[in-house]
Short mmCIF file of C-alpha atoms in Angstrom, two decimals:
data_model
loop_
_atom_site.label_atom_id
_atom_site.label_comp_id
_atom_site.label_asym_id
_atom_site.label_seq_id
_atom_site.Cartn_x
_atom_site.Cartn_y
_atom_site.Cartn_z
CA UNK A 95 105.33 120.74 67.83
CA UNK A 96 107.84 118.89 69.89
CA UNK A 97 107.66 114.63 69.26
CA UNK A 98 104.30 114.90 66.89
CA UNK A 99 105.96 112.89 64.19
CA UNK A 100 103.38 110.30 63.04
CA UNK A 101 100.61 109.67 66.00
CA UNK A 102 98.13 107.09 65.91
CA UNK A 103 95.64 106.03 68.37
CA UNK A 104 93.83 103.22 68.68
CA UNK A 105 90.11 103.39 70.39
CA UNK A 106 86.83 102.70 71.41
CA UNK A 107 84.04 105.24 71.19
CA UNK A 108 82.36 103.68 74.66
CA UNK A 109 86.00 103.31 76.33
CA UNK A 110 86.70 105.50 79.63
CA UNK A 111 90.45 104.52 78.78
CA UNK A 112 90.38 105.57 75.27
CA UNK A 113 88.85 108.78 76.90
CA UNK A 114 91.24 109.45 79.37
CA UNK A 115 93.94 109.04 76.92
CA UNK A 116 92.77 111.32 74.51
CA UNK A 117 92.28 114.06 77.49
CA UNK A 118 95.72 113.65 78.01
CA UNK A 119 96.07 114.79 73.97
CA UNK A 120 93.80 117.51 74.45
CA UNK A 121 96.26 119.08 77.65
CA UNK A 122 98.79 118.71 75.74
CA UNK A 123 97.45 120.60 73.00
CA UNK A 124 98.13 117.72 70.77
CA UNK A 125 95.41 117.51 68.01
CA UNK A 126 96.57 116.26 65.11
CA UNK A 127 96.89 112.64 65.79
CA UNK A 128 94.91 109.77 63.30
CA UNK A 129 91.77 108.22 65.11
CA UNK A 130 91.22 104.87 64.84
CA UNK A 131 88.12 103.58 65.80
CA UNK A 132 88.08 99.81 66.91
CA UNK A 133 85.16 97.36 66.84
CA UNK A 134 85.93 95.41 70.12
CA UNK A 135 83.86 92.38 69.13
CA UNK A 136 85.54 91.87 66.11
CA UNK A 137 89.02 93.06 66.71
CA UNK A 138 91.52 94.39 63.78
CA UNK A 139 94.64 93.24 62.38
CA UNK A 140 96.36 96.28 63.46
CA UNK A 141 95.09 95.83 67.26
CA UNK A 142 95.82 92.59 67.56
CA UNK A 143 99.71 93.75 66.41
CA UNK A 144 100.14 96.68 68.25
CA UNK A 145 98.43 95.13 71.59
CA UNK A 146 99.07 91.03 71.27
CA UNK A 147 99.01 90.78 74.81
CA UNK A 148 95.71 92.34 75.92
CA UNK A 149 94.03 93.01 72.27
CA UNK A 150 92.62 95.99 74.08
CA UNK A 151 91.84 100.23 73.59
CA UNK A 152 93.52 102.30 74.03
CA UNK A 153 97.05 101.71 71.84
CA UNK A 154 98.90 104.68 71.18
CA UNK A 155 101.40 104.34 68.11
CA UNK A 156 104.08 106.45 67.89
CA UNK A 157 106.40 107.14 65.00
CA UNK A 158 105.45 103.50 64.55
CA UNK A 159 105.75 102.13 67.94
CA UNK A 160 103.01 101.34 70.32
CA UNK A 161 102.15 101.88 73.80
CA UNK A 162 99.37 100.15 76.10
CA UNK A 163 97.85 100.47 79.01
CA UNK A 164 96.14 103.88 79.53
CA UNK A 165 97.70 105.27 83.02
CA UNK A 166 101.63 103.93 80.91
CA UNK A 167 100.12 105.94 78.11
CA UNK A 168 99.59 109.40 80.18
CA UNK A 169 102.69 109.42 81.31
CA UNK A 170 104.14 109.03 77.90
CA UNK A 171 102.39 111.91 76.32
CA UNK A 172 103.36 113.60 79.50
CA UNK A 173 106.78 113.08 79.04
CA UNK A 174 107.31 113.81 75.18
CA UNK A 175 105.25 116.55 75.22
CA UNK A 176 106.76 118.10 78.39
CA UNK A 177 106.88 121.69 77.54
CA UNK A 178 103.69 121.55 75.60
CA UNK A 179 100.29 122.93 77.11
CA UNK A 180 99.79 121.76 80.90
CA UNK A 181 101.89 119.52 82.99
CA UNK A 182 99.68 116.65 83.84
CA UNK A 183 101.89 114.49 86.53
CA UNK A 184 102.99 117.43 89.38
CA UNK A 185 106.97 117.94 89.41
CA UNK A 186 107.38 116.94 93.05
CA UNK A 187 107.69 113.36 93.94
CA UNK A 188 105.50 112.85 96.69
CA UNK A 189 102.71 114.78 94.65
CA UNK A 190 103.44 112.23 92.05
CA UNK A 191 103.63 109.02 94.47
CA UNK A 192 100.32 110.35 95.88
CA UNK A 193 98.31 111.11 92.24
CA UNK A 194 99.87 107.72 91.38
CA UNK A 195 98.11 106.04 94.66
CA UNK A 196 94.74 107.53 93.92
CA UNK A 197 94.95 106.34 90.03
CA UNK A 198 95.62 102.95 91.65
CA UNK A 199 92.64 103.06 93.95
CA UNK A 200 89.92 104.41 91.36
CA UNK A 201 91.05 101.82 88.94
CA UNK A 202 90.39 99.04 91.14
CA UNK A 203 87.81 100.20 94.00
CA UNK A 204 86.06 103.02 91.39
CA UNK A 205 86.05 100.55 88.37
CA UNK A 206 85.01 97.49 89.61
CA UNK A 207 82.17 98.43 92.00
CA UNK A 208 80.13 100.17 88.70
CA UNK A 209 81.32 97.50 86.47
CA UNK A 210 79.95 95.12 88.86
CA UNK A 211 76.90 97.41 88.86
CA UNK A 212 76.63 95.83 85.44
CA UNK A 213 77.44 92.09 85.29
CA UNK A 214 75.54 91.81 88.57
CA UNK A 215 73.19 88.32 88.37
CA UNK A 216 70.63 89.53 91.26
CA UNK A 217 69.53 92.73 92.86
CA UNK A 218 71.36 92.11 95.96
CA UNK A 219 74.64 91.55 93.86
CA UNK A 220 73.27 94.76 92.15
CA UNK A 221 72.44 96.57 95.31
CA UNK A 222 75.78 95.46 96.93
CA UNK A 223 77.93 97.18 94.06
CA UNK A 224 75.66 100.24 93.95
CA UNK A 225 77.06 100.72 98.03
CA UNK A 226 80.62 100.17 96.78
CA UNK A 227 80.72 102.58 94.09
CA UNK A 228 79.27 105.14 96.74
CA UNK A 229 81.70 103.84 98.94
CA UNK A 230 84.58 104.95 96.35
CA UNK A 231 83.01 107.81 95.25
CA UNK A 232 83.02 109.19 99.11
CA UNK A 233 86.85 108.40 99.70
CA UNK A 234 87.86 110.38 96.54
CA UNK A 235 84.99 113.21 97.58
CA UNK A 236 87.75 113.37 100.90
CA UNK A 237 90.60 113.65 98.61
CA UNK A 238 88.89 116.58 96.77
CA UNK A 239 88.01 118.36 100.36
CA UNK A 240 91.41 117.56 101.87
CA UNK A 241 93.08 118.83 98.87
CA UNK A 242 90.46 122.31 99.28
CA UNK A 243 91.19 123.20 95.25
CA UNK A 244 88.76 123.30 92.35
CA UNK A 245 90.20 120.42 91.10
CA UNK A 246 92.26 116.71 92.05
CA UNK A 247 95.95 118.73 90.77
CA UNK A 248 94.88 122.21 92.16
CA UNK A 249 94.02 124.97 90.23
CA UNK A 250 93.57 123.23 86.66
CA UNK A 251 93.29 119.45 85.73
CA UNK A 252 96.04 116.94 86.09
CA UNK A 253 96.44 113.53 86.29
CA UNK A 254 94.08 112.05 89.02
CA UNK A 255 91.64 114.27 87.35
CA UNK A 256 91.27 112.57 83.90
CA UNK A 257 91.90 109.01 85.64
CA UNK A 258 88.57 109.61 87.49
CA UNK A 259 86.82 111.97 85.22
CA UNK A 260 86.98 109.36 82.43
CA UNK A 261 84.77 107.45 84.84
CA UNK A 262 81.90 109.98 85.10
CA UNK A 263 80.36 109.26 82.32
CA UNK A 264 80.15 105.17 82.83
CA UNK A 265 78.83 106.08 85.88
CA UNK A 266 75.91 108.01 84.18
CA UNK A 267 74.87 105.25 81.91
CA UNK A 268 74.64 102.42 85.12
CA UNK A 269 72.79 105.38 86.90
CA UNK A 270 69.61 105.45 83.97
CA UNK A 271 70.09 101.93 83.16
CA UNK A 272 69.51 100.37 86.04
CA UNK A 273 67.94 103.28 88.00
CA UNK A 274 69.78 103.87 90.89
CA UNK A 275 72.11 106.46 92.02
CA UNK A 276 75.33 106.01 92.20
CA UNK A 277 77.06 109.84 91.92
CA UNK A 278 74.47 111.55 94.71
CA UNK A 279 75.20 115.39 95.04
CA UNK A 280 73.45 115.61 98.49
CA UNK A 281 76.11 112.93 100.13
CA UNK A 282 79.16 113.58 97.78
CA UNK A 283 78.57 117.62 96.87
CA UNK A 284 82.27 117.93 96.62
CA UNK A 285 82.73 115.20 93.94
CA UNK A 286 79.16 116.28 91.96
CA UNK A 287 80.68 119.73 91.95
CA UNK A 288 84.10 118.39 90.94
CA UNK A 289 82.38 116.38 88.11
CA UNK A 290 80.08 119.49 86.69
CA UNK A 291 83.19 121.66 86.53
CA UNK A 292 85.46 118.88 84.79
CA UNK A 293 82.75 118.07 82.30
CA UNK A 294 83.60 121.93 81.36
CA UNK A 295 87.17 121.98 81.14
CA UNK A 296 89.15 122.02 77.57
CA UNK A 297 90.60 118.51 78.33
CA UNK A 298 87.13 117.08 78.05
CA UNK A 299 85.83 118.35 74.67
CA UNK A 300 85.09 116.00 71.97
CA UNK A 301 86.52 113.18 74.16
CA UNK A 302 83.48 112.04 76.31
CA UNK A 303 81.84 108.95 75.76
CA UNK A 304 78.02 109.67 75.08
CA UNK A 305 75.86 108.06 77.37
CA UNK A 306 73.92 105.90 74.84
CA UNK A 307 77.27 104.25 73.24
CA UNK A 308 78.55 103.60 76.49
CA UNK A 309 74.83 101.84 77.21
CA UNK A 310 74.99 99.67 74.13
CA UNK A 311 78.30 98.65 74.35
CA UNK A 312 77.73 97.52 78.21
CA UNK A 313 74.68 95.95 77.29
CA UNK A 314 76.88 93.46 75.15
CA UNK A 315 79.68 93.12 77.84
CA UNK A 316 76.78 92.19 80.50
CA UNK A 317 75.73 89.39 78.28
CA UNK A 318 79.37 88.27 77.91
CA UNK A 319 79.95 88.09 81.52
CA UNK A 320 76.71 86.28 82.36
CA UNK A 321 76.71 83.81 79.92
CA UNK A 322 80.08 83.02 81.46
CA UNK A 323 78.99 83.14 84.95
CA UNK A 324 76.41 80.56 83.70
CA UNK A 325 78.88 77.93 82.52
CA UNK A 326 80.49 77.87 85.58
CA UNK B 31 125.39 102.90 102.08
CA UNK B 32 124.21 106.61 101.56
CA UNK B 33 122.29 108.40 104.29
CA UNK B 34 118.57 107.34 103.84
CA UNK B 35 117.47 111.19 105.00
CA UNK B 36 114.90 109.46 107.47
CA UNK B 37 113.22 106.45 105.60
CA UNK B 38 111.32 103.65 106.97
CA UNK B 39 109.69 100.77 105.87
CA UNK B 40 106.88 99.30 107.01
CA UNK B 41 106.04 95.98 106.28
CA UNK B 42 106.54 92.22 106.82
CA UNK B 43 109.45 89.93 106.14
CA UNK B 44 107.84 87.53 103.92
CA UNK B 45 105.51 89.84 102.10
CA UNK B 46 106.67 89.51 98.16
CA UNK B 47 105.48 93.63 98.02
CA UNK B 48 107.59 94.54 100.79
CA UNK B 49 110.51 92.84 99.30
CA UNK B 50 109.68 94.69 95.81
CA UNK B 51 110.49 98.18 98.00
CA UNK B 52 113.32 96.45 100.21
CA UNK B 53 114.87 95.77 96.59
CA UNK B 54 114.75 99.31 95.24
CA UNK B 55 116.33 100.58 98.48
CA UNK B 56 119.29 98.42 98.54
CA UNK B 57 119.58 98.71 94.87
CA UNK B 58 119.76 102.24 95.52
CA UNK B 59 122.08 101.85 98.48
CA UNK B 60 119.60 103.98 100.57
CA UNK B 61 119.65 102.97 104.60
CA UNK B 62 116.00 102.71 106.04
CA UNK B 63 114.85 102.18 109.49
CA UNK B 64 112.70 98.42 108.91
CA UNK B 65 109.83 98.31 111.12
CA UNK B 66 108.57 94.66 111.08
CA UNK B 67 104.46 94.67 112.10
CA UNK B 68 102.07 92.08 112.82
CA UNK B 69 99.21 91.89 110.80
CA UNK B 70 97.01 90.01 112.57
CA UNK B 71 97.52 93.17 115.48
CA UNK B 72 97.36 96.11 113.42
CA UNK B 73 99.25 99.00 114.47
CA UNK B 74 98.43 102.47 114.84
CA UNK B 75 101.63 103.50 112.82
CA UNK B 76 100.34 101.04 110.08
CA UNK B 77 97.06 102.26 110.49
CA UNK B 78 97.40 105.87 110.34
CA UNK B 79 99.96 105.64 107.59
CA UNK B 80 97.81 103.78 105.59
CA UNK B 81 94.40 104.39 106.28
CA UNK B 82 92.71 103.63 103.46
CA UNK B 83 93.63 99.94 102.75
CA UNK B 84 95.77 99.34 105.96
CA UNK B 85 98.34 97.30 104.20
CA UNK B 86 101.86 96.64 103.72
CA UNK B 87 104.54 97.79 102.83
CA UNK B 88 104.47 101.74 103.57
CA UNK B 89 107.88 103.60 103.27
CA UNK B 90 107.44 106.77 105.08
CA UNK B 91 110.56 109.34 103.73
CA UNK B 92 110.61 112.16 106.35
CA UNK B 93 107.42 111.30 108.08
CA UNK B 94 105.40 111.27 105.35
CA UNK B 95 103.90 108.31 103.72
CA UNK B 96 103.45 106.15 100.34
CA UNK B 97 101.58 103.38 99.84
CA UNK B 98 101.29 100.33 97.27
CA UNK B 99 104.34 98.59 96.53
CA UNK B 100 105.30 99.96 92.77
CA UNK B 101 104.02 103.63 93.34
CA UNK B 102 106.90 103.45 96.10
CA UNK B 103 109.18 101.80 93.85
CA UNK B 104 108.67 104.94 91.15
CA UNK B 105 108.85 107.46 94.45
CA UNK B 106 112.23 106.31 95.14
CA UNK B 107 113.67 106.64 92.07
CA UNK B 108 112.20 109.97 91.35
CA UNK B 109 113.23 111.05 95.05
CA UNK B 110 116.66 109.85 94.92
CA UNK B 111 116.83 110.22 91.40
CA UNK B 112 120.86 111.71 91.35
CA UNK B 113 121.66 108.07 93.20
CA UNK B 114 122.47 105.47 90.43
CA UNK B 115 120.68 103.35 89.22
CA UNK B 116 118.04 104.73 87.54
CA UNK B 117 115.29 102.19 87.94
CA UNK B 118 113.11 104.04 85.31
CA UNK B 119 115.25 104.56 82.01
CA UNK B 120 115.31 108.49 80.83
CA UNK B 121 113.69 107.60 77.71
CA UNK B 122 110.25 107.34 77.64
CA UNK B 123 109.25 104.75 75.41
CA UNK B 124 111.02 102.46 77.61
CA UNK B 125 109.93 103.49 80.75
CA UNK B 126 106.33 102.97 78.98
CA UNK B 127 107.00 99.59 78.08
CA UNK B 128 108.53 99.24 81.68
CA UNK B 129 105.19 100.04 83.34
CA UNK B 130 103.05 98.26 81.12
CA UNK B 131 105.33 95.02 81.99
CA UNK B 132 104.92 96.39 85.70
CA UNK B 133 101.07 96.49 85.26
CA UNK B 134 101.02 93.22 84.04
CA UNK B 135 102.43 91.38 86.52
CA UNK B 136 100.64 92.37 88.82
CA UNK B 137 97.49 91.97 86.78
CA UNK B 138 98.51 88.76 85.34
CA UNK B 139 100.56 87.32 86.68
CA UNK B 140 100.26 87.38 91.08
CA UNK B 141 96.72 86.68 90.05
CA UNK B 142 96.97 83.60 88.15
CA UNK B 143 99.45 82.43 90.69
CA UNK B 144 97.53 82.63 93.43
CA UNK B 145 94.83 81.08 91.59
CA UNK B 146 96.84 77.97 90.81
CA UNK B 147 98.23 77.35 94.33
CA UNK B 148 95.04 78.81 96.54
CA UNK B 149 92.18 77.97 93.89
CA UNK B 150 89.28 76.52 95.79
CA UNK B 151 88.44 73.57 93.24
CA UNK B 152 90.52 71.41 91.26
CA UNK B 153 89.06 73.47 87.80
CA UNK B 154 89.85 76.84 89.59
CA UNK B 155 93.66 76.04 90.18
CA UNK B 156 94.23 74.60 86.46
CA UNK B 157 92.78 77.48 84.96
CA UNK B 158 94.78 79.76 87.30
CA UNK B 159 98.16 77.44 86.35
CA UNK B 160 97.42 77.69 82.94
CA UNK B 161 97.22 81.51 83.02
CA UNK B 162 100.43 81.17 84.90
CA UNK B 163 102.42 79.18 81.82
CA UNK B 164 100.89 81.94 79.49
CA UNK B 165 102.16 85.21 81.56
CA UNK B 166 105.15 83.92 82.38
CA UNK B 167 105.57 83.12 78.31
CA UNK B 168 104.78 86.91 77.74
CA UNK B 169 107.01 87.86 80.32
CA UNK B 170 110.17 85.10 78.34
CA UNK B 171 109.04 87.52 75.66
CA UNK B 172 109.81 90.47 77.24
CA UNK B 173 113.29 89.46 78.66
CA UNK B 174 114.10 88.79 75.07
CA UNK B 175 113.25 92.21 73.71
CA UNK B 176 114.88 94.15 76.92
CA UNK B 177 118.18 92.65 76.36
CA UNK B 178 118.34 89.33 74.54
CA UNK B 179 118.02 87.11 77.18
CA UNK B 180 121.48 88.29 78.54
CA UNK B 181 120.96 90.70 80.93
CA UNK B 182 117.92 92.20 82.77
CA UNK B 183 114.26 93.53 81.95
CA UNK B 184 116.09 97.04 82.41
CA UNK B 185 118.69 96.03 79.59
CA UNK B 186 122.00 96.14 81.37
CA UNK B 187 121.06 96.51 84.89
CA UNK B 188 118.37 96.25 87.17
CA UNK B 189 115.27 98.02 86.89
CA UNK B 190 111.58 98.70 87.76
CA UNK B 191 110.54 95.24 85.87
CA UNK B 192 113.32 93.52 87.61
CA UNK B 193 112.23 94.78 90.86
CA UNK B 194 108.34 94.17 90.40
CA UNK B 195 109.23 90.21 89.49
CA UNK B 196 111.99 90.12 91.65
CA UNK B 197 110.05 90.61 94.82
CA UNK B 198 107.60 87.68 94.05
CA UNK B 199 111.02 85.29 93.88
CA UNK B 200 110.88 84.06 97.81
CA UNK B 201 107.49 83.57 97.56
CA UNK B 202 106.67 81.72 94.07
CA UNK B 203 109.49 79.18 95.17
CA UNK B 204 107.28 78.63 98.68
CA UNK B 205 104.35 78.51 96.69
CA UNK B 206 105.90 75.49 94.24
CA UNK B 207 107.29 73.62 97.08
CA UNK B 208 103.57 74.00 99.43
CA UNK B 209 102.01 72.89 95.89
CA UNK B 210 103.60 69.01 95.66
CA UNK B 211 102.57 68.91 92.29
CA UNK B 212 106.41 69.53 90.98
CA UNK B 213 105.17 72.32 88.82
CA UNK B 214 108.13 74.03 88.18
CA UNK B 215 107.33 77.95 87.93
CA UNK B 216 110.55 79.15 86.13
CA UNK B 217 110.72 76.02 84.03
CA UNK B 218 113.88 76.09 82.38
CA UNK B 219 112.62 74.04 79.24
CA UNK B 220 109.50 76.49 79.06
CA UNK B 221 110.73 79.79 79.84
CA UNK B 222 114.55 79.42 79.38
CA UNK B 223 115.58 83.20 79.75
CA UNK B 224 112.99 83.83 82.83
CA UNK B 225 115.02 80.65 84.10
CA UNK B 226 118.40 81.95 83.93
CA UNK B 227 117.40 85.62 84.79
CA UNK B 228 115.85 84.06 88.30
CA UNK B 229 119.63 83.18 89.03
CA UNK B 230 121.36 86.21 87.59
CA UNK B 231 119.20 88.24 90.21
CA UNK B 232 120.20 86.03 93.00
CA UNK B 233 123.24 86.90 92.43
CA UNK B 234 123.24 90.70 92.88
CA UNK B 235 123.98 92.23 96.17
CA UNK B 236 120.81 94.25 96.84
CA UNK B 237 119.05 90.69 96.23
CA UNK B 238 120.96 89.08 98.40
CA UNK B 239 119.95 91.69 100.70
CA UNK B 240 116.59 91.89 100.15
CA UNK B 241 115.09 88.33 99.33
CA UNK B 242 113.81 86.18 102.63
CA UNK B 243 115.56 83.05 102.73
CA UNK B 244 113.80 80.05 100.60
CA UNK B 245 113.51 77.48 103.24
CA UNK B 246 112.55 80.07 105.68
CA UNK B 247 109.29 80.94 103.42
CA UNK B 248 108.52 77.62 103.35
CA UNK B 249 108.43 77.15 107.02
CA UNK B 250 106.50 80.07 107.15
CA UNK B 251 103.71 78.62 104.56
CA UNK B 252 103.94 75.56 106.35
CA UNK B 253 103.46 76.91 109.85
CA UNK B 254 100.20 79.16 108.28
CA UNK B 255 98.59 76.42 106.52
CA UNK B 256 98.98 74.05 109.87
CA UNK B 257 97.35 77.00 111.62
CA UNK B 258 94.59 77.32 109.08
CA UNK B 259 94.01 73.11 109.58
CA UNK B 260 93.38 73.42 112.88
CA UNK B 261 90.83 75.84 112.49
CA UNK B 262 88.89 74.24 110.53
CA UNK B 263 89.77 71.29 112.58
CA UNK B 264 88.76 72.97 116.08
CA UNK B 265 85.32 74.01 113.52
CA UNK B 266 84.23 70.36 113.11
CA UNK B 267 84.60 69.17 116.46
#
């Protein structure tokens, strides 16, 4: 296959990033690629190398070279393996500029309302991020309807999918954790319906974080965050 | 300067993101219709053309519109992508490296900064300076690697890093001068490639073009932080 050469990834079995990299793989048809699960609280050698300045998941390495930062990392595999399985960015620019803007907003709006979710210190804090993650989850449930096609890229996933479908499944931890809802079929039935049919797609399997990991490893992160919050 | 095929650019002269996109255009050579707004008054072009976070800068190319400074940056080069240069090298290890430098400044970097100059306690701004010193090492860093110090983040000429730092230029000088503490941002002795590439991109044309004027950014801060004393003035009376 086109650019395989030696393929190493770098991840974390809780990370949505790690996730929405290895979707990517999985368009792309690219499966034989080595693995490498990270413990983030007691971070590698080779991590600390290949990502010095963010010691984070996920870190593709190349034929030796590594990449960082998830959405950079999608478009590489993108563009080495362009004639392999699915095209994930569309061809046309403004599709592009406007899958690009979307990424941008889930990553930031998406992201930190559930995070917050987590490291909240009070149930109002708690209460206040549950209402922004609905918040974001209704503006991309108006994407979805404006866009009128199964999925974010049309007929079959694509770039804006994975970015928020790697999400779906933090989202479902914070919603049994701390019992509220935050993906609610009855105001978002676009998005729910969206979410049911990308948890079946082939660029999901074997990637998805399971619920339980992704509650233990938040657990720790929450305790990070307010023991911080408490030195201040 | 090649015909634009209907481009303009909405934004405001001393925004550092609308200077990122004013910078890819005249890099490009591309003409554009610049509509200055007023932010405090929000218009319904802004509005409508940006609905979603009703911000700066928007270049709308044939009526329709992008948002968020480096996604129009990319949209440029991919939409005028026979017009040299190419912002975004063809090969894509380095155009991976290019957005994860891209990413970081604006992670990084405009965070820390405005964290050291706007903190709201003493603490606050000299953890955001110190986060400054150590982004701005990573970025000396990455000026080495792109060309040895002797060119650009793009290697020979300008490109997508260039433009992403490039646009913050006008505005982290006003921010050192407003600061009186004589930090100096691109400190030659601490970042001596970051130094020297600061005046290499002066230097260029589209720059020239692009980039508000130093002193008038500092009136501008000026003028903005006497209006925000006499709020709080007019408040405790």
């Amino acid at each position: 296959m086109a650019g395989e050469g030696d393929l190493k990834l770098l991840g974390g079995d809780a990370s949505q990033f790690v996730a929405r990299v290895r979707m990517a793989l999985n368009i792309k048809g690219v499966c034989s690629y080595e693995y490498i699960e990270q413990d983030l609280f007691n971070k590698s050698e080779l991590l600390l190398e290949s990502n010095p300045v963010h010691k984070k998941v996920p870190v593709l390495i190349h034929n030796g070279k590594p990449i960082a930062e998830s959405l950079a990392i999608v478009q590489y595999v993108d563009e080495v393996w362009d004639t392999a399985g699915a095209p994930i960015l569309p061809a046309d620019p403004y599709q592009r500029a406007v899958a690009r803007f979307w990424a941008a907003y889930t990553d930031d709006k998406l992201l930190r309302a559930y995070i917050g979710v987590n490291v909240a210190a009070t149930e109002e804090e708690r209460a206040e991020k549950v209402k922004d993650t609905v918040a974001a989850i209704s503006q991309l449930e108006a994407v979805l309807a404006d866009g009128g096609k199964a999925f974010f890229a049309g007929d079959s996933v694509g770039y804006l999918d994975i970015v928020v479908g790697c999400h779906l499944s933090w989202l479902e931890a914070f919603s049994k954790m701390y019992g509220v809802v935050l993906l609610d079929a009855a105001k978002s039935p676009i998005f729910a319906a969206w979410a049911a049919r990308f948890g079946e797609t082939e660029a999901v399997k074997g990637v998805v974080p399971e619920t339980d990991t992704v509650a233990e490893y938040a657990k720790k992160r929450r305790a990070e965050a307010l023991a911080a919050k408490r030195k201040n | 300067m090649a015909a634009g095929d209907d481009l303009k650019l909405i934004g405001v002269w001393a925004s550092p993101f609308v200077v990122r996109v004013k910078l890819a255009l005249s890099f490009k050579g591309l003409s554009y219709e610049n509509v200055e707004v007023d932010l405090t008054s929000k218009s319904e072009l802004l509005l409508s053309s940006n609905p979603v976070h009703k911000k700066v800068p928007v270049l709308l190319h044939k009526e329709k519109p992008i948002c968020e400074s480096m996604v129009i940056v990319q949209y440029i080069d991919e939409a005028f992508a026979g017009t040299s240069p190419s912002l975004l090298s063809s090969e894509p290890h380095e155009r991976a490296v290019a957005r994860f430098w891209a990413a970081y400044i604006d992670d990084k970097l405009v965070a820390s900064c405005i964290q050291s100059f706007r903190g709201k306690t003493e603490e606050d701004k000299s953890e955001g300076t110190k986060q400054m010193f150590t982004a701005l090492e990573n970025l000396e860093g990455a000026l080495k690697e792109s060309c040895n110090g002797e060119g650009y983040f793009g290697g020979e000429s300008v490109g997508f890093v260039d433009v992403s730092l490039g646009g913050l230029l006008s505005w982290l000088n006003a921010a050192e001068v407003m600061s009186g503490t004589g930090i100096k941002i691109f400190d030659p002795i601490k970042t001596p490639l970051l130094a020297a590439w600061t005046e290499r991109f002066r230097e260029l044309d589209g720059a020239k073009e692009a980039l508000p004027d130093n002193d008038m950014m500092v009136e501008f801060a000026r003028k903005r932080q006497a209006q925000a004393a006499a709020v709080v003035a007019a408040s405790e009376n």
